[in-house]
XYZ file of C-alpha atoms in Angstrom:
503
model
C 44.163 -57.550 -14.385
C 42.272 -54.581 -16.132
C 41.279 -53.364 -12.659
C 44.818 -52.300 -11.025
C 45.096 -49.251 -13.172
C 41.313 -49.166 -13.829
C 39.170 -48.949 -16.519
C 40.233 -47.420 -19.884
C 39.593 -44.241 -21.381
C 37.217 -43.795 -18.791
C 34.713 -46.650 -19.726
C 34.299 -49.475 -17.299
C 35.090 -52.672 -17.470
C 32.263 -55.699 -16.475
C 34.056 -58.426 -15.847
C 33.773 -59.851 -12.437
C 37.679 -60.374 -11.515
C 37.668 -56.307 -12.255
C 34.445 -55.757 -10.032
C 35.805 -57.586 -7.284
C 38.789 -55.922 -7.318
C 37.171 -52.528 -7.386
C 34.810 -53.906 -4.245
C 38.041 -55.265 -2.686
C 39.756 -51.984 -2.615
C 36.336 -49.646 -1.740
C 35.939 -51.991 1.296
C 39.658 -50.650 2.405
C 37.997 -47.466 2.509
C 35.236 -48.142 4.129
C 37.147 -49.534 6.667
C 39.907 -47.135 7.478
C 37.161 -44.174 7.066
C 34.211 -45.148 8.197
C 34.831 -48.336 10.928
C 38.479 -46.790 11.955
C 38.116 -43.496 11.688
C 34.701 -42.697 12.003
C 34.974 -44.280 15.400
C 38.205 -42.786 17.086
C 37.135 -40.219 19.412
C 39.659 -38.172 18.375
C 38.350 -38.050 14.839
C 35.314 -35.307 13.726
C 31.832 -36.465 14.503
C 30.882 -34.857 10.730
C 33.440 -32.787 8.669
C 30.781 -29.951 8.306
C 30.405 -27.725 4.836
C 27.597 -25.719 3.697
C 25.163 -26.928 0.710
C 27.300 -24.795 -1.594
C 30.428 -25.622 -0.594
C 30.080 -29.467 -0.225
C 28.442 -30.120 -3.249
C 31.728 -28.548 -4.764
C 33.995 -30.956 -2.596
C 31.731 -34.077 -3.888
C 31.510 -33.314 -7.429
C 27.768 -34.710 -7.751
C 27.279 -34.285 -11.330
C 26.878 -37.208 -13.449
C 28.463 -37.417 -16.820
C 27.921 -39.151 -20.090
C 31.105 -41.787 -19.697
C 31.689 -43.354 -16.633
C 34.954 -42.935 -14.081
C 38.296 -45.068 -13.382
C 38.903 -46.844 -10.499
C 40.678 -44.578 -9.261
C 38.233 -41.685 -9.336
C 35.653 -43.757 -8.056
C 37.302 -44.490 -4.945
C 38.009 -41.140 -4.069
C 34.025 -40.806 -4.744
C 34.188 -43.586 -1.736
C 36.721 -41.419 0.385
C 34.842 -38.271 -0.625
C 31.110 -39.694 0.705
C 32.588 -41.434 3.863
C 34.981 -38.016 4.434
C 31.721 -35.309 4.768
C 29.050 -38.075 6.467
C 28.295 -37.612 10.339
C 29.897 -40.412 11.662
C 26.994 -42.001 13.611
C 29.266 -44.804 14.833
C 31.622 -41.470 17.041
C 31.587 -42.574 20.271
C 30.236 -38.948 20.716
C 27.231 -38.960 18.303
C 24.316 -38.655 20.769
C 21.636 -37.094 17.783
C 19.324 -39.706 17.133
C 18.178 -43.436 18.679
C 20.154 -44.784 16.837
C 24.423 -45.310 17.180
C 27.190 -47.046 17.228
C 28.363 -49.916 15.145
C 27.995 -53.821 15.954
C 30.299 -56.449 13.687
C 28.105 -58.780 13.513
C 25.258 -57.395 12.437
C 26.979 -55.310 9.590
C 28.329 -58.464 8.159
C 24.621 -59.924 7.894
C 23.894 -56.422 5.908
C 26.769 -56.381 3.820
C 26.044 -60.139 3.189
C 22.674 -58.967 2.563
C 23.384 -56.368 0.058
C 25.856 -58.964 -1.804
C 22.820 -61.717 -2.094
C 20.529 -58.877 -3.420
C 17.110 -60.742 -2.291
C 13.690 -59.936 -1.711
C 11.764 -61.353 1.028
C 7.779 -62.281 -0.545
C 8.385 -65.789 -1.371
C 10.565 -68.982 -0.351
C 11.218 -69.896 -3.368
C 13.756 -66.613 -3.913
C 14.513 -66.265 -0.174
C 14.144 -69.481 1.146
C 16.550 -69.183 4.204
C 15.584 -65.501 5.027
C 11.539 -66.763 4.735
C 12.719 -69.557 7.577
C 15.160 -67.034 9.667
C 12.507 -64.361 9.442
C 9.785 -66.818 11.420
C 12.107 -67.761 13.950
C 12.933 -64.347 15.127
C 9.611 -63.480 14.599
C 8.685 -66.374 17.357
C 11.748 -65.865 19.533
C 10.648 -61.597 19.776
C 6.657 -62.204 20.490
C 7.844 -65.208 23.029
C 9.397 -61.871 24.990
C 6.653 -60.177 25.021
C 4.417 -63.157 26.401
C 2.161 -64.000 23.329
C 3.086 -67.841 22.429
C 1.213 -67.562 19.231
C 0.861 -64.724 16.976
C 1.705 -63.122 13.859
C 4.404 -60.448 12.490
C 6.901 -58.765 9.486
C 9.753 -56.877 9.064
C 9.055 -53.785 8.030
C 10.919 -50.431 6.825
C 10.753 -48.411 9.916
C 8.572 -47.681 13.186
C 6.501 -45.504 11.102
C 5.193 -48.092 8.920
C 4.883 -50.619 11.797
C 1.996 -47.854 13.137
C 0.619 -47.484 9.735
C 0.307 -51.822 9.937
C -1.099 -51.427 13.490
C -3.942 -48.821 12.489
C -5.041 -50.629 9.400
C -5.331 -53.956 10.914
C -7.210 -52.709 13.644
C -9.931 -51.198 11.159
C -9.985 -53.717 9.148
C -10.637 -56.095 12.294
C -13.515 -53.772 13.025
C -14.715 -53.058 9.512
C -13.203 -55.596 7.507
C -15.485 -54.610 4.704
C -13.482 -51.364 4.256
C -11.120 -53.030 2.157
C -13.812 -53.663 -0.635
C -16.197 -50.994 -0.270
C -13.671 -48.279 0.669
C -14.392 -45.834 3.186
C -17.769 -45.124 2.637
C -19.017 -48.003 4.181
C -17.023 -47.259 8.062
C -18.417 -44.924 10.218
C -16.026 -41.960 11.529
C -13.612 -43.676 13.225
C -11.324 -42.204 16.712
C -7.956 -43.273 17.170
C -5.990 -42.309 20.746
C -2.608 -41.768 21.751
C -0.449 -39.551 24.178
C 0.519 -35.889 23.816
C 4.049 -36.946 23.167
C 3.755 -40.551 20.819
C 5.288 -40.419 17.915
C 4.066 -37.929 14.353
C 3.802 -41.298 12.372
C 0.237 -42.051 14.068
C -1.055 -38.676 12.886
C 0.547 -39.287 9.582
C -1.023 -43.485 9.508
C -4.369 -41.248 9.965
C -4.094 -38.914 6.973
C -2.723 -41.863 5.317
C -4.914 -44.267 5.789
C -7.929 -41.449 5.444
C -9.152 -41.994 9.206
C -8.424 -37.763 9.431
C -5.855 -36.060 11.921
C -8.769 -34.437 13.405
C -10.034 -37.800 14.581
C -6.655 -38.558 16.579
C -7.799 -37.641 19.442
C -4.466 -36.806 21.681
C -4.383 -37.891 25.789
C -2.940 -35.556 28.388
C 0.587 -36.901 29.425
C 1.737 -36.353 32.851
C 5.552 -34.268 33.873
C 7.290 -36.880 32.500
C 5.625 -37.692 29.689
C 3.332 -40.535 30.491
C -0.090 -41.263 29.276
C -2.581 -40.468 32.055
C -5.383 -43.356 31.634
C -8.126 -40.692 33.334
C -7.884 -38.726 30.094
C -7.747 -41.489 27.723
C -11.123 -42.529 29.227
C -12.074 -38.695 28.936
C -10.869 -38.538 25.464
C -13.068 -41.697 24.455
C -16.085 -40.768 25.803
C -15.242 -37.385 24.166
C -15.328 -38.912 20.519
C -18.255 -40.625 21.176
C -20.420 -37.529 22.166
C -19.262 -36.269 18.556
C -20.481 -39.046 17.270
C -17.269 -40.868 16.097
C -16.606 -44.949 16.975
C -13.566 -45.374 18.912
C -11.357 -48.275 17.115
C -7.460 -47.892 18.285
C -5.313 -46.763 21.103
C -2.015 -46.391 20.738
C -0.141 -45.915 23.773
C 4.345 -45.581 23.682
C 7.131 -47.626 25.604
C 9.918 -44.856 24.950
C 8.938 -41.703 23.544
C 11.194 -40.121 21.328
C 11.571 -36.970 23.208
C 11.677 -37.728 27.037
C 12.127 -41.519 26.790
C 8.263 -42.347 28.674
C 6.988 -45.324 28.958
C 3.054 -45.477 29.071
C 1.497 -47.299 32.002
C 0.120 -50.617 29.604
C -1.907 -52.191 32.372
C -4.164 -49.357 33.096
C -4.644 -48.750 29.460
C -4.890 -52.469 28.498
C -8.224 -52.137 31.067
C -9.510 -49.008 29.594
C -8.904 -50.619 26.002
C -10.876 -54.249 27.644
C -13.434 -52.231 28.458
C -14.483 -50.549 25.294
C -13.369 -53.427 23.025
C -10.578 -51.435 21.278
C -7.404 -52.527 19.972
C -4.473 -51.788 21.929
C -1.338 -51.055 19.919
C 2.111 -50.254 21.457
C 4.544 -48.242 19.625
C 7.631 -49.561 21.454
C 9.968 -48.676 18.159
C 12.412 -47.000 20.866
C 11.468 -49.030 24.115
C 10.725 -52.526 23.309
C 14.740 -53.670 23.919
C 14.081 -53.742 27.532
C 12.329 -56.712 27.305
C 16.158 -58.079 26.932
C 16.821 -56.515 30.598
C 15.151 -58.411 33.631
C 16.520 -55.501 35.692
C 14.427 -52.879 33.420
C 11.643 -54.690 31.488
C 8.744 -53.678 34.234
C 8.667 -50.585 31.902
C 6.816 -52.476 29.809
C 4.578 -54.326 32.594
C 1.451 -55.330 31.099
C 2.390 -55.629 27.013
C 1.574 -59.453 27.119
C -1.605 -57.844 27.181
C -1.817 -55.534 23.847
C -2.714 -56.466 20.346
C 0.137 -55.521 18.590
C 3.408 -53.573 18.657
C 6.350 -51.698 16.550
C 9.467 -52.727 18.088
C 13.202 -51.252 16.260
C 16.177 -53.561 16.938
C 17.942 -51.389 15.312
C 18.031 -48.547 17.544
C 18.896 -50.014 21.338
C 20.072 -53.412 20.171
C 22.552 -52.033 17.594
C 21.301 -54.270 14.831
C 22.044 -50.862 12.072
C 19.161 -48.903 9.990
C 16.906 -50.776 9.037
C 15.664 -53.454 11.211
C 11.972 -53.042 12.599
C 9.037 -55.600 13.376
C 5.813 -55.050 13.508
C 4.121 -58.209 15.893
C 0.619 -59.337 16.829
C -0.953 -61.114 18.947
C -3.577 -62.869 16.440
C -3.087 -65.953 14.959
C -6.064 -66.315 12.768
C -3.643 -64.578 9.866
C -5.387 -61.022 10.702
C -2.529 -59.010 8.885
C -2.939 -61.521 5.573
C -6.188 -60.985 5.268
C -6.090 -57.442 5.624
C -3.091 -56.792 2.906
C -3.442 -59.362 1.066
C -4.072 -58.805 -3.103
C -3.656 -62.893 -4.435
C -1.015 -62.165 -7.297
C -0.999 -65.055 -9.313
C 2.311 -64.258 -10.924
C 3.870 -64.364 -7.861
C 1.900 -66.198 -5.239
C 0.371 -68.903 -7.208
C -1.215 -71.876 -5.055
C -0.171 -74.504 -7.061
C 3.806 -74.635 -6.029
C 5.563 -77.459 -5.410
C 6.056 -76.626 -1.336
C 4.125 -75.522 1.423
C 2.793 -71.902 -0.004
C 2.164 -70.787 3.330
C 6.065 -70.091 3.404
C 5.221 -67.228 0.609
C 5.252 -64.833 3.586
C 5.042 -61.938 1.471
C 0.851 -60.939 0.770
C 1.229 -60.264 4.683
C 3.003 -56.487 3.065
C 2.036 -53.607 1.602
C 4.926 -54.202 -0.388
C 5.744 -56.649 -3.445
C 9.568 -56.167 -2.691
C 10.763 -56.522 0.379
C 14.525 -55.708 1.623
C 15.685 -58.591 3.864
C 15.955 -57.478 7.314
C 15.845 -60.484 9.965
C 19.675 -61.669 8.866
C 21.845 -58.624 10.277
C 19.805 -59.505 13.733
C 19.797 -62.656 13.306
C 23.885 -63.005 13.012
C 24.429 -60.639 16.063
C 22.026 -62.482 18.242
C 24.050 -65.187 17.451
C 27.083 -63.965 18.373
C 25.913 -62.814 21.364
C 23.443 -64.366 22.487
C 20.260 -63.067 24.638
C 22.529 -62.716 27.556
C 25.007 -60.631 25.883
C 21.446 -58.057 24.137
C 20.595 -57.672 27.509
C 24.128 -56.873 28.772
C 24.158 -54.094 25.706
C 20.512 -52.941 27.503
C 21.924 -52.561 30.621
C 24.804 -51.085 30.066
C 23.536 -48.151 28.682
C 20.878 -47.478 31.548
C 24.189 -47.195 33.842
C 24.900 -43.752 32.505
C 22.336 -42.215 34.389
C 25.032 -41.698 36.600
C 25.164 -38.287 34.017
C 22.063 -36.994 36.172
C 23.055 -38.506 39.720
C 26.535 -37.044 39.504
C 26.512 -33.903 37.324
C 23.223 -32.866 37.255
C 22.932 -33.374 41.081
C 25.865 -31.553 41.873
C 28.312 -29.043 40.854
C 27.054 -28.661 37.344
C 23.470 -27.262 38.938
C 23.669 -23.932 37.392
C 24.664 -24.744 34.226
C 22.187 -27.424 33.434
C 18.388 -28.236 34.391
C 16.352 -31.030 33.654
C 13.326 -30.647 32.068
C 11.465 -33.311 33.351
C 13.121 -31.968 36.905
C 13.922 -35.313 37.963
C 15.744 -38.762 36.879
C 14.579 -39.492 33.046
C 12.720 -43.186 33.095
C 14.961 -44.457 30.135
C 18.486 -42.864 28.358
C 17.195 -40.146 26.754
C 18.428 -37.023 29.108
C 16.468 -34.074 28.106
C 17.852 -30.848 29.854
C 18.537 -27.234 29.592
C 21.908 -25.266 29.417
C 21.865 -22.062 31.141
C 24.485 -19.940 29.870
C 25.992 -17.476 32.948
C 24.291 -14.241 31.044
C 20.610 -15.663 31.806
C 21.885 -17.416 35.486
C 19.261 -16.100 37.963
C 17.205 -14.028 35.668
C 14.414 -16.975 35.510
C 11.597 -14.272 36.498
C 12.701 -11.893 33.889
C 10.004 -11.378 30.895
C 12.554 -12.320 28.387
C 13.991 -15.268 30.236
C 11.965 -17.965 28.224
C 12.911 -16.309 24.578
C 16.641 -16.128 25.171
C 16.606 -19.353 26.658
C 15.150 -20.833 23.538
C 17.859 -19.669 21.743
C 20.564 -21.124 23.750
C 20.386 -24.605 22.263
C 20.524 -23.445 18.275
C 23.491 -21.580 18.921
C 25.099 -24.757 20.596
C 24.414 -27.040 17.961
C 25.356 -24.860 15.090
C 28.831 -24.620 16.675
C 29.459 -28.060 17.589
C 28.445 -29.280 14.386
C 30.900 -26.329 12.669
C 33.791 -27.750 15.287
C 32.755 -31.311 14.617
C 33.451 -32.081 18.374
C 29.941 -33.520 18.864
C 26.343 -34.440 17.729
C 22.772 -34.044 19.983
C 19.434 -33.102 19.009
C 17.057 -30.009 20.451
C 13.712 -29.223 20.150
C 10.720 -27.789 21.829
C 7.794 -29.442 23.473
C 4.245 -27.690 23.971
C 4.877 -24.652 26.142
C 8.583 -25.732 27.031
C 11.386 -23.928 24.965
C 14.404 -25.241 22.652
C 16.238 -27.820 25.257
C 19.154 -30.660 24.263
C 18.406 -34.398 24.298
C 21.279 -36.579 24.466
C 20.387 -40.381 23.419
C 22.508 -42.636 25.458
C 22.903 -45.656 23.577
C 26.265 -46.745 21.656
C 28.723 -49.480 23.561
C 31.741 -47.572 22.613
C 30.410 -44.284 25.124
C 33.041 -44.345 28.044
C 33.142 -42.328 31.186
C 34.929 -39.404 29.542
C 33.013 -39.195 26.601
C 30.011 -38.868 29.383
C 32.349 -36.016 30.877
C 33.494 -34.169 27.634
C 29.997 -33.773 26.554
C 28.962 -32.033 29.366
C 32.070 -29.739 29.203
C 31.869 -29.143 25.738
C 28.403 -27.884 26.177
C 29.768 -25.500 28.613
C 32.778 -23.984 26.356
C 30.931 -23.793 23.512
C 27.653 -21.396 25.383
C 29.912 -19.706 28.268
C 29.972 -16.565 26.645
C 26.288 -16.897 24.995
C 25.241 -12.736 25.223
C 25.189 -10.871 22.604
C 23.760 -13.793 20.592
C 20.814 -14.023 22.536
């Protein structure tokens, strides 16, 4: 076979029985560096280098002829050496971790089939799989009927959610443009996520007319405000359209009260949407899914399986509660190349005029296979599994770890997202010094550049309005154990102890 010593002089070969082999022996890789490796705990989170320095380890530069085998699978080694391993047991950055079988054989399945999702004649079994989990997700939020896609990311799902709502008020919009709407207010919390601002600039609704609701200590929309905030817009003369309230926020993990907002929203006739991109998975969890009491009552909602549930990057739905093919109407653009209504089957299958996109990457089979495998019994096991590790705040942050760490919310987070502040012993008791707040905000940058330099551990920090840089650790992957919970907290410690001069 051409493939064992690889290609010749450089040049490479096209046959399949030498593309297979070359797949064969990158999926070795893969798997000892990425799905061995990049999950033992005693391996580096990320092998860190700086832009210079990296881009010299990779050799990035592409060439007129192409490479052998052999160099092209140390260009496999080379990319899976230097990524952060997000599948480390100790990779608490983002909402999303961890690795699930199952679902990473539906997406390397659907990488090898190489389909896109807009009609059934190309995609026939992802056009049927994508309707049942469509059904089986809005069934758990309480709408029997209703509508939905896959889309490529929470962000999007809000951009879906803010169009559809105009257009449901102003459906003319889509022919006339925007001339023909009045100014239109949109509402959501203090602490949703950017992508509704962003939707608005987008969809040329105007950040100024997002008009942004007071949140309470943890985080929550307070409904008094929202009903402020409405009657606010309309004394400037703008027409109230959307609210957009959050199950999970990104920072502090909140979960909006839905009820009281779903009756503010009844009352002025406005669209409810519910970003629950973060959130929605406790709808698995009978023990947990009164965070989200009252959804059955929204219009729509952004929902990411692939953060909680494990499902890997991407796998989002955007779902409504209309059934009168709202989000058709609203996108559609009748291409006759593509969507012609003389087929030979049932062209409401062509699924696809529901996007803004022509292509669409199939996303309902890497969810699809781990449900599967699982079951809904075993998703809501993976749910509440990872709500158990609040023992991290009922052991060490109610104990013996009290003057090293402080929660910012100052009591037990609503979901796994524990947001809290490492006090170094320099600043311990100085809290009424003028400088406190400035060297505490530098704390957490210090931290973080020297984990990620050790490669002992990931987590994210920010600020929030008036409150200074603090850590976040997202508790989510199944491989976390009890001394991973443990280590972090200790490795915080070592690596700020002797935080002075630096601040």
């Amino acid at each position: 076979m051409n493939g064992v010593n690889g290609p010749q002089n450089g040049q490479p070969h096209l046959d399949h029985a030498d593309g297979q082999y070359f797949l064969t022996e990158a999926y070795k890789v893969i798997l000892e560096e990425v799905l061995c490796k990049g999950t033992d705990v005693k391996e580096k989170v990320c092998d860190w280098h700086d832009p210079e320095e990296l881009s010299a380890l990779l050799d990035l530069e592409l060439r007129e002829g192409g490479e052998s085998h052999h160099q092209l699978l140390q260009r496999v080694r080379d990319v899976a050496k230097y990524s952060v391993k997000t599948n480390h047991p100790r990779f608490f950055n983002q909402l999303f971790a961890g690795v699930d079988y199952h679902s990473l054989a539906g997406r390397f399945l659907t990488e090898a089939l190489n389909t896109s999702q807009y009609t059934y004649e190309v995609a026939p079994v992802f056009v049927l799989m994508e309707n049942v989990m469509l059904t089986k997700l809005r069934s758990m939020v309480g709408w029997p009927q209703g509508d939905g896609i896959f889309c490529p990311g929470g962000s999007v799902s809000n951009m879906y959610a803010m169009n559809v709502a105009r257009y449901r008020a102003y459906p003319q919009v889509k022919v006339q443009g925007l001339w023909a709407v009045p100014r239109l207010a949109a509402f959501t919390s203090q602490e949703s996520h950017y992508s509704l601002c962003k939707a608005a600039s987008f969809l040329g609704i105007g950040l100024d007319n997002v008009f942004m609701v007071k949140v309470n200590e943890r985080g929550c929309m307070i409904p008094e405000d929202l009903d402020e905030k409405i009657e606010l817009a309309r004394s400037q003369g703008a027409v109230p359209f959307l609210v957009s309230a959050t199950s999970g926020t990104t920072i502090q993990g909140a979960f909006d009260p839905l009820d009281r907002i779903a009756d503010i929203c009844d009352k002025n006739k406005l669209w409810m949407h519910v970003d629950a991109a973060w959130g929605g998975s406790v709808l698995f969890s009978k023990k947990h899914k009164h965070l989200m009491k009252g959804i059955e009552r929204a219009d729509s909602l952004a929902w990411n399986p692939h953060k909680m549930l494990l499902a890997g990057l991407q796998c989002c739905v955007f779902l409504l509660k209309d059934n009168t093919d709202l989000l058709k109407q609203c996108h559609c653009a009748n291409a006759t190349y593509l969507f012609q209504q003389d087929k030979f089957y049932d062209m409401r299958m062509d699924t696809g005029d529901k996007s803004v996109q022509c292509g669409r990457k199939v996303d309902c089979l890497k969810l699809w296979l781990m449900w599967k495998a699982v079951g809904t019994e075993g998703l809501a096991e993976r749910v509440d599994k990872v709500f158990k590790y609040d023992i991290i705040y009922q052991f060490k942050f109610g104990s013996c770890f009290v003057l090293s760490f402080s929660m910012v919310a100052g009591k037990k987070p609503q979901f796994v997202n524990v947001c809290f502040w490492y006090i170094p012993p320099s600043l311990r008791g100085k809290e009424g010094n003028n400088d406190y707040q400035e060297k505490l905000s530098k704390v957490a940058p210090v931290i973080k550049e020297r984990m990620m330099r050790k490669g002992s551990m990931m987590v994210g920090y920010q600020p929030l309005r008036e409150k200074v840089n603090f850590f976040r650790m997202v508790i989510i992957s199944p491989h976390i154990s009890q001394e991973d919970m443990d280590f972090f907290l200790d490795e915080i410690e070592r690596l700020g102890k002797d935080l002075y001069n630096a601040l």
